[in-house]
C-alpha cells in the first residue's frame, strides 16, 4: 500500500505507467477501486492510497467500490468474497 501524500507525483506517474499501481483506495472509508473511477478522483489526497492488486487491497481490509466495480461490490455485499 502506497500513501498518495508520501510519494512524489513523478514517481506516482511512473508506477502507474509501469503497472506497479493498478488500484486506488480511500484509507478512511476502506474502499478500493479502479484508477479511472470518478468517485476515487474526488477524494482528498491525504486519504488516497494505491495498490498493485485487488488481493493487496483485500488483505489490507478494503472493500470494492460500488461505483466502478459493481460486480465485485455485489459479491462482497452478498458475502461471496
mmCIF file of C-alpha atoms in Angstrom:
data_model
loop_
_atom_site.group_PDB
_atom_site.id
_atom_site.type_symbol
_atom_site.label_atom_id
_atom_site.label_comp_id
_atom_site.label_asym_id
_atom_site.label_seq_id
_atom_site.Cartn_x
_atom_site.Cartn_y
_atom_site.Cartn_z
ATOM 1 C CA UNK A 1 0.000 0.000 0.000
ATOM 2 C CA UNK A 2 1.371 3.384 -1.044
ATOM 3 C CA UNK A 3 0.051 6.570 0.546
ATOM 4 C CA UNK A 4 -0.538 9.326 -2.016
ATOM 5 C CA UNK A 5 0.733 12.091 0.261
ATOM 6 C CA UNK A 6 4.062 10.249 0.718
ATOM 7 C CA UNK A 7 5.022 9.792 -2.946
ATOM 8 C CA UNK A 8 6.081 12.493 -5.424
ATOM 9 C CA UNK A 9 3.806 12.948 -8.441
ATOM 10 C CA UNK A 10 6.564 11.962 -10.898
ATOM 11 C CA UNK A 11 7.165 8.655 -9.071
ATOM 12 C CA UNK A 12 3.428 8.029 -8.957
ATOM 13 C CA UNK A 13 3.050 8.543 -12.714
ATOM 14 C CA UNK A 14 5.972 6.186 -13.381
ATOM 15 C CA UNK A 15 4.499 3.486 -11.145
ATOM 16 C CA UNK A 16 1.111 3.752 -12.885
ATOM 17 C CA UNK A 17 2.778 3.687 -16.314
ATOM 18 C CA UNK A 18 4.822 0.606 -15.353
ATOM 19 C CA UNK A 19 1.701 -1.146 -13.938
ATOM 20 C CA UNK A 20 3.127 -1.118 -10.401
ATOM 21 C CA UNK A 21 -0.083 0.610 -9.296
ATOM 22 C CA UNK A 22 -3.429 -0.669 -10.603
ATOM 23 C CA UNK A 23 -5.990 0.302 -7.952
ATOM 24 C CA UNK A 24 -6.641 3.267 -5.692
ATOM 25 C CA UNK A 25 -8.446 3.410 -2.376
ATOM 26 C CA UNK A 26 -9.677 5.602 0.429
ATOM 27 C CA UNK A 27 -7.853 4.739 3.642
ATOM 28 C CA UNK A 28 -10.546 6.230 5.904
ATOM 29 C CA UNK A 29 -13.508 4.535 4.221
ATOM 30 C CA UNK A 30 -11.557 1.337 3.409
ATOM 31 C CA UNK A 31 -12.849 1.262 -0.195
ATOM 32 C CA UNK A 32 -10.756 0.481 -3.291
ATOM 33 C CA UNK A 33 -11.496 0.876 -6.987
ATOM 34 C CA UNK A 34 -10.049 1.460 -10.426
ATOM 35 C CA UNK A 35 -7.830 4.441 -11.116
ATOM 36 C CA UNK A 36 -10.417 5.816 -13.578
ATOM 37 C CA UNK A 37 -13.277 5.869 -11.042
ATOM 38 C CA UNK A 38 -14.977 9.275 -10.765
ATOM 39 C CA UNK A 39 -15.582 8.722 -7.050
ATOM 40 C CA UNK A 40 -11.920 7.962 -6.454
ATOM 41 C CA UNK A 41 -10.766 11.051 -8.300
ATOM 42 C CA UNK A 42 -12.781 13.277 -5.932
ATOM 43 C CA UNK A 43 -11.227 12.025 -2.687
ATOM 44 C CA UNK A 44 -8.713 14.046 -0.721
ATOM 45 C CA UNK A 45 -5.057 13.355 -1.416
ATOM 46 C CA UNK A 46 -4.301 12.593 2.243
ATOM 47 C CA UNK A 47 -6.947 9.829 2.222
ATOM 48 C CA UNK A 48 -5.846 8.210 -1.059
ATOM 49 C CA UNK A 49 -3.759 5.025 -1.155
ATOM 50 C CA UNK A 50 -2.645 2.844 -4.054
ATOM 51 C CA UNK A 51 -2.415 -0.926 -4.537
ATOM 52 C CA UNK A 52 -0.716 -3.235 -7.007
ATOM 53 C CA UNK A 53 -3.597 -5.711 -6.998
ATOM 54 C CA UNK A 54 -7.076 -6.427 -5.697
ATOM 55 C CA UNK A 55 -5.594 -9.041 -3.375
ATOM 56 C CA UNK A 56 -3.340 -6.443 -1.762
ATOM 57 C CA UNK A 57 -6.355 -4.188 -1.179
ATOM 58 C CA UNK A 58 -8.395 -7.045 0.299
ATOM 59 C CA UNK A 59 -5.508 -8.110 2.549
ATOM 60 C CA UNK A 60 -5.450 -4.576 3.950
ATOM 61 C CA UNK A 61 -9.173 -4.795 4.782
ATOM 62 C CA UNK A 62 -10.567 -2.731 1.882
ATOM 63 C CA UNK A 63 -13.834 -3.494 0.085
ATOM 64 C CA UNK A 64 -14.653 -2.969 -3.636
ATOM 65 C CA UNK A 65 -16.148 0.321 -4.838
ATOM 66 C CA UNK A 66 -19.868 0.148 -5.637
ATOM 67 C CA UNK A 67 -19.464 2.693 -8.423
ATOM 68 C CA UNK A 68 -16.671 1.330 -10.647
ATOM 69 C CA UNK A 69 -16.592 -2.321 -9.515
ATOM 70 C CA UNK A 70 -20.291 -3.201 -9.382
ATOM 71 C CA UNK A 71 -19.942 -6.979 -9.784
ATOM 72 C CA UNK A 72 -17.175 -7.273 -7.179
ATOM 73 C CA UNK A 73 -19.127 -4.997 -4.839
ATOM 74 C CA UNK A 74 -22.280 -7.119 -5.150
ATOM 75 C CA UNK A 75 -20.263 -10.263 -4.435
ATOM 76 C CA UNK A 76 -18.731 -8.580 -1.374
ATOM 77 C CA UNK A 77 -22.143 -7.330 -0.218
ATOM 78 C CA UNK A 78 -23.671 -10.800 -0.596
ATOM 79 C CA UNK A 79 -20.804 -12.350 1.349
ATOM 80 C CA UNK A 80 -19.321 -14.222 -1.592
ATOM 81 C CA UNK A 81 -15.879 -12.691 -1.091
#
